[in-house]
Amino acid sequence: LVLHGPNLNLLGSREPDVYGSFSLEELDQRLADRASTRGIELRCLQSNHEGALIDALHEAGAGAADVVLLNAGGLTHTSVSLRDAVVASGLPVIEVHLSNVAARESFRHVSLIAPVVVGQVTGFGLESYLLALDGAIATVQARRS
Ligand code: DQA
């Protein structure tokens, strides 16, 4: 499961100098292409609503997914509830950011999610997601072997 949080539906038009000029559809397509070459079933979901992201994590944890890529957008820095949902899912979750959050405003330096994820991929633009997908596959394979 790939979960995109608030404002990521605006990719392409939103601060393209920071986030890139590709759309969310293009990003999801690149991920789907990579997933299909690896024989992986991928589902992508974007929501601007914290509760919808939490619901998706609950469903994933109930069996709808093996691993989650999560770009929680601004909720990364604020949401205890989303962090709790990551833990409750019981799944390996990989935190993804397009931009290098550590090189930006200080309020972006704190991730409430970081302590409860497998790892973070941040700062590589669209490649962050592709790298995270490779990490997700490796994580699932390691847990199965
Ligand atoms: C982001 C970084 C967040 O700080 C920001 O609020 C976003 C996008 C990223 O992908 O770089 O919405 O998660």
PDB file of C-alpha atoms and ligand atoms in Angstrom:
ATOM      1  CA  LEU A   1       0.000   0.000   0.000  1.00  0.00           C
ATOM      2  CA  VAL A   2       1.240   3.478  -0.921  1.00  0.00           C
ATOM      3  CA  LEU A   3      -0.333   6.205   1.187  1.00  0.00           C
ATOM      4  CA  HIS A   4      -0.019   9.841   0.158  1.00  0.00           C
ATOM      5  CA  GLY A   5      -1.158  12.440   2.687  1.00  0.00           C
ATOM      6  CA  PRO A   6      -2.488  15.997   2.517  1.00  0.00           C
ATOM      7  CA  ASN A   7      -1.754  18.227  -0.467  1.00  0.00           C
ATOM      8  CA  LEU A   8       0.059  15.550  -2.443  1.00  0.00           C
ATOM      9  CA  ASN A   9      -2.864  15.522  -4.900  1.00  0.00           C
ATOM     10  CA  LEU A  10      -1.499  18.915  -5.996  1.00  0.00           C
ATOM     11  CA  LEU A  11       1.866  17.557  -7.128  1.00  0.00           C
ATOM     12  CA  GLY A  12       2.950  19.242 -10.333  1.00  0.00           C
ATOM     13  CA  SER A  13       1.397  22.586  -9.496  1.00  0.00           C
ATOM     14  CA  ARG A  14       2.310  22.852  -5.806  1.00  0.00           C
ATOM     15  CA  GLU A  15       5.766  24.369  -5.197  1.00  0.00           C
ATOM     16  CA  PRO A  16       7.324  22.542  -8.185  1.00  0.00           C
ATOM     17  CA  ASP A  17      10.775  23.838  -7.232  1.00  0.00           C
ATOM     18  CA  VAL A  18      10.463  21.852  -3.975  1.00  0.00           C
ATOM     19  CA  TYR A  19       8.374  18.848  -4.984  1.00  0.00           C
ATOM     20  CA  GLY A  20       8.945  18.494  -8.731  1.00  0.00           C
ATOM     21  CA  SER A  21       6.790  19.053 -11.781  1.00  0.00           C
ATOM     22  CA  PHE A  22       5.339  15.532 -12.106  1.00  0.00           C
ATOM     23  CA  SER A  23       1.747  14.802 -11.126  1.00  0.00           C
ATOM     24  CA  LEU A  24       0.560  12.309  -8.523  1.00  0.00           C
ATOM     25  CA  GLU A  25      -0.812  10.172 -11.365  1.00  0.00           C
ATOM     26  CA  GLU A  26       2.643  10.088 -12.991  1.00  0.00           C
ATOM     27  CA  LEU A  27       4.233   9.180  -9.664  1.00  0.00           C
ATOM     28  CA  ASP A  28       1.734   6.375  -9.062  1.00  0.00           C
ATOM     29  CA  GLN A  29       2.270   5.111 -12.611  1.00  0.00           C
ATOM     30  CA  ARG A  30       6.054   4.986 -12.130  1.00  0.00           C
ATOM     31  CA  LEU A  31       5.500   3.029  -8.925  1.00  0.00           C
ATOM     32  CA  ALA A  32       3.033   0.676 -10.604  1.00  0.00           C
ATOM     33  CA  ASP A  33       5.499   0.056 -13.451  1.00  0.00           C
ATOM     34  CA  ARG A  34       8.296  -0.725 -11.006  1.00  0.00           C
ATOM     35  CA  ALA A  35       6.000  -2.930  -8.920  1.00  0.00           C
ATOM     36  CA  SER A  36       4.868  -4.931 -11.933  1.00  0.00           C
ATOM     37  CA  THR A  37       8.461  -5.659 -12.971  1.00  0.00           C
ATOM     38  CA  ARG A  38       8.993  -7.011  -9.450  1.00  0.00           C
ATOM     39  CA  GLY A  39       5.760  -9.046  -9.467  1.00  0.00           C
ATOM     40  CA  ILE A  40       4.172  -6.958  -6.742  1.00  0.00           C
ATOM     41  CA  GLU A  41       0.568  -5.897  -6.341  1.00  0.00           C
ATOM     42  CA  LEU A  42       0.408  -2.193  -5.512  1.00  0.00           C
ATOM     43  CA  ARG A  43      -2.431  -0.020  -4.308  1.00  0.00           C
ATOM     44  CA  CYS A  44      -2.064   3.765  -4.078  1.00  0.00           C
ATOM     45  CA  LEU A  45      -4.279   6.064  -2.045  1.00  0.00           C
ATOM     46  CA  GLN A  46      -4.130   9.816  -1.491  1.00  0.00           C
ATOM     47  CA  SER A  47      -6.201  11.652   1.091  1.00  0.00           C
ATOM     48  CA  ASN A  48      -6.248  15.127   2.539  1.00  0.00           C
ATOM     49  CA  HIS A  49      -7.991  13.721   5.618  1.00  0.00           C
ATOM     50  CA  GLU A  50      -6.151  12.328   8.611  1.00  0.00           C
ATOM     51  CA  GLY A  51      -8.975   9.917   9.451  1.00  0.00           C
ATOM     52  CA  ALA A  52      -8.988   8.416   5.971  1.00  0.00           C
ATOM     53  CA  LEU A  53      -5.255   7.727   6.253  1.00  0.00           C
ATOM     54  CA  ILE A  54      -5.795   6.151   9.665  1.00  0.00           C
ATOM     55  CA  ASP A  55      -8.647   4.007   8.299  1.00  0.00           C
ATOM     56  CA  ALA A  56      -6.394   2.866   5.450  1.00  0.00           C
ATOM     57  CA  LEU A  57      -3.683   1.863   7.929  1.00  0.00           C
ATOM     58  CA  HIS A  58      -6.249  -0.094   9.975  1.00  0.00           C
ATOM     59  CA  GLU A  59      -7.401  -1.936   6.840  1.00  0.00           C
ATOM     60  CA  ALA A  60      -3.827  -2.591   5.803  1.00  0.00           C
ATOM     61  CA  GLY A  61      -3.085  -4.029   9.235  1.00  0.00           C
ATOM     62  CA  ALA A  62      -6.197  -6.221   9.028  1.00  0.00           C
ATOM     63  CA  GLY A  63      -4.752  -7.986   6.010  1.00  0.00           C
ATOM     64  CA  ALA A  64      -5.128  -5.628   3.057  1.00  0.00           C
ATOM     65  CA  ALA A  65      -1.363  -5.103   2.704  1.00  0.00           C
ATOM     66  CA  ASP A  66       2.014  -6.586   3.609  1.00  0.00           C
ATOM     67  CA  VAL A  67       3.934  -3.327   3.785  1.00  0.00           C
ATOM     68  CA  VAL A  68       3.171   0.392   3.566  1.00  0.00           C
ATOM     69  CA  LEU A  69       4.963   3.350   1.981  1.00  0.00           C
ATOM     70  CA  LEU A  70       3.753   6.453   3.822  1.00  0.00           C
ATOM     71  CA  ASN A  71       4.257  10.055   2.826  1.00  0.00           C
ATOM     72  CA  ALA A  72       2.138  11.705   5.487  1.00  0.00           C
ATOM     73  CA  GLY A  73       2.892  15.222   4.214  1.00  0.00           C
ATOM     74  CA  GLY A  74       2.514  17.839   6.942  1.00  0.00           C
ATOM     75  CA  LEU A  75       0.893  15.288   9.266  1.00  0.00           C
ATOM     76  CA  THR A  76       4.360  13.762   9.601  1.00  0.00           C
ATOM     77  CA  HIS A  77       5.278  16.613  11.903  1.00  0.00           C
ATOM     78  CA  THR A  78       2.067  16.844  13.924  1.00  0.00           C
ATOM     79  CA  SER A  79      -0.041  13.706  14.090  1.00  0.00           C
ATOM     80  CA  VAL A  80       0.132  11.497  17.150  1.00  0.00           C
ATOM     81  CA  SER A  81      -2.956   9.668  15.856  1.00  0.00           C
ATOM     82  CA  LEU A  82      -1.289   8.748  12.580  1.00  0.00           C
ATOM     83  CA  ARG A  83       1.774   7.524  14.428  1.00  0.00           C
ATOM     84  CA  ASP A  84      -0.471   5.431  16.687  1.00  0.00           C
ATOM     85  CA  ALA A  85      -2.146   3.964  13.598  1.00  0.00           C
ATOM     86  CA  VAL A  86       1.249   3.021  12.160  1.00  0.00           C
ATOM     87  CA  VAL A  87       2.019   1.120  15.366  1.00  0.00           C
ATOM     88  CA  ALA A  88      -1.474  -0.409  15.506  1.00  0.00           C
ATOM     89  CA  SER A  89      -1.172  -1.710  11.950  1.00  0.00           C
ATOM     90  CA  GLY A  90       1.609  -4.028  13.061  1.00  0.00           C
ATOM     91  CA  LEU A  91       3.015  -3.694   9.544  1.00  0.00           C
ATOM     92  CA  PRO A  92       6.414  -2.558   8.370  1.00  0.00           C
ATOM     93  CA  VAL A  93       5.946   1.061   7.286  1.00  0.00           C
ATOM     94  CA  ILE A  94       8.494   3.075   5.318  1.00  0.00           C
ATOM     95  CA  GLU A  95       8.395   6.865   5.629  1.00  0.00           C
ATOM     96  CA  VAL A  96       8.857   8.724   2.360  1.00  0.00           C
ATOM     97  CA  HIS A  97       9.429  12.397   1.550  1.00  0.00           C
ATOM     98  CA  LEU A  98      10.065  14.004  -1.790  1.00  0.00           C
ATOM     99  CA  SER A  99      12.001  16.898  -0.293  1.00  0.00           C
ATOM    100  CA  ASN A 100      14.885  16.768   2.171  1.00  0.00           C
ATOM    101  CA  VAL A 101      12.874  17.742   5.229  1.00  0.00           C
ATOM    102  CA  ALA A 102      16.026  18.145   7.332  1.00  0.00           C
ATOM    103  CA  ALA A 103      17.204  20.938   5.047  1.00  0.00           C
ATOM    104  CA  ARG A 104      13.954  22.905   5.364  1.00  0.00           C
ATOM    105  CA  GLU A 105      12.112  24.819   8.110  1.00  0.00           C
ATOM    106  CA  SER A 106      12.834  23.604  11.646  1.00  0.00           C
ATOM    107  CA  PHE A 107       9.227  22.450  12.185  1.00  0.00           C
ATOM    108  CA  ARG A 108       9.848  19.864   9.441  1.00  0.00           C
ATOM    109  CA  HIS A 109      12.859  18.441  11.265  1.00  0.00           C
ATOM    110  CA  VAL A 110      10.657  16.533  13.681  1.00  0.00           C
ATOM    111  CA  SER A 111       8.839  13.447  12.448  1.00  0.00           C
ATOM    112  CA  LEU A 112       6.460  11.871  14.954  1.00  0.00           C
ATOM    113  CA  ILE A 113       6.351   8.855  12.673  1.00  0.00           C
ATOM    114  CA  ALA A 114      10.090   8.252  12.313  1.00  0.00           C
ATOM    115  CA  PRO A 115      10.565   6.294  15.577  1.00  0.00           C
ATOM    116  CA  VAL A 116       7.947   3.711  14.588  1.00  0.00           C
ATOM    117  CA  VAL A 117       8.874   3.049  10.946  1.00  0.00           C
ATOM    118  CA  VAL A 118      11.406   0.687   9.420  1.00  0.00           C
ATOM    119  CA  GLY A 119      13.263   3.601   7.867  1.00  0.00           C
ATOM    120  CA  GLN A 120      13.000   6.865   5.980  1.00  0.00           C
ATOM    121  CA  VAL A 121      13.741   7.846   2.392  1.00  0.00           C
ATOM    122  CA  THR A 122      13.817  11.595   2.007  1.00  0.00           C
ATOM    123  CA  GLY A 123      15.091  14.166  -0.450  1.00  0.00           C
ATOM    124  CA  PHE A 124      15.272  12.248  -3.746  1.00  0.00           C
ATOM    125  CA  GLY A 125      12.077  13.561  -5.315  1.00  0.00           C
ATOM    126  CA  LEU A 126      10.156  10.888  -7.190  1.00  0.00           C
ATOM    127  CA  GLU A 127      13.093   8.519  -6.694  1.00  0.00           C
ATOM    128  CA  SER A 128      12.370   8.549  -2.947  1.00  0.00           C
ATOM    129  CA  TYR A 129       9.299   6.433  -3.611  1.00  0.00           C
ATOM    130  CA  LEU A 130      11.095   4.039  -5.965  1.00  0.00           C
ATOM    131  CA  LEU A 131      13.897   3.563  -3.439  1.00  0.00           C
ATOM    132  CA  ALA A 132      11.315   3.058  -0.695  1.00  0.00           C
ATOM    133  CA  LEU A 133       9.586   0.424  -2.831  1.00  0.00           C
ATOM    134  CA  ASP A 134      12.866  -1.481  -3.111  1.00  0.00           C
ATOM    135  CA  GLY A 135      13.245  -1.154   0.663  1.00  0.00           C
ATOM    136  CA  ALA A 136       9.700  -2.391   1.188  1.00  0.00           C
ATOM    137  CA  ILE A 137      10.293  -5.452  -0.982  1.00  0.00           C
ATOM    138  CA  ALA A 138      13.534  -6.253   0.835  1.00  0.00           C
ATOM    139  CA  THR A 139      11.808  -5.832   4.193  1.00  0.00           C
ATOM    140  CA  VAL A 140       8.984  -8.222   3.333  1.00  0.00           C
ATOM    141  CA  GLN A 141      11.397 -10.773   1.846  1.00  0.00           C
ATOM    142  CA  ALA A 142      13.612 -10.640   4.950  1.00  0.00           C
ATOM    143  CA  ARG A 143      10.604 -11.187   7.224  1.00  0.00           C
ATOM    144  CA  ARG A 144       9.478 -14.188   5.194  1.00  0.00           C
ATOM    145  CA  SER A 145      12.832 -15.936   5.053  1.00  0.00           C
TER     146      SER A 145
HETATM  147  C1  DQA B   1       6.649  16.235   2.330  1.00  0.00           C
HETATM  148  C2  DQA B   1       7.373  17.148   3.338  1.00  0.00           C
HETATM  149  C3  DQA B   1       6.394  17.718   4.340  1.00  0.00           C
HETATM  150  O1  DQA B   1       7.076  18.555   5.264  1.00  0.00           O
HETATM  151  C4  DQA B   1       5.344  18.540   3.620  1.00  0.00           C
HETATM  152  O2  DQA B   1       4.393  19.036   4.559  1.00  0.00           O
HETATM  153  C5  DQA B   1       4.687  17.802   2.528  1.00  0.00           C
HETATM  154  C6  DQA B   1       5.500  16.950   1.661  1.00  0.00           C
HETATM  155  C7  DQA B   1       7.605  15.717   1.237  1.00  0.00           C
HETATM  156  O3  DQA B   1       7.241  14.777   0.553  1.00  0.00           O
HETATM  157  O4  DQA B   1       8.684  16.299   1.028  1.00  0.00           O
HETATM  158  O5  DQA B   1       3.493  17.934   2.288  1.00  0.00           O
HETATM  159  O6  DQA B   1       6.160  15.098   3.034  1.00  0.00           O
END
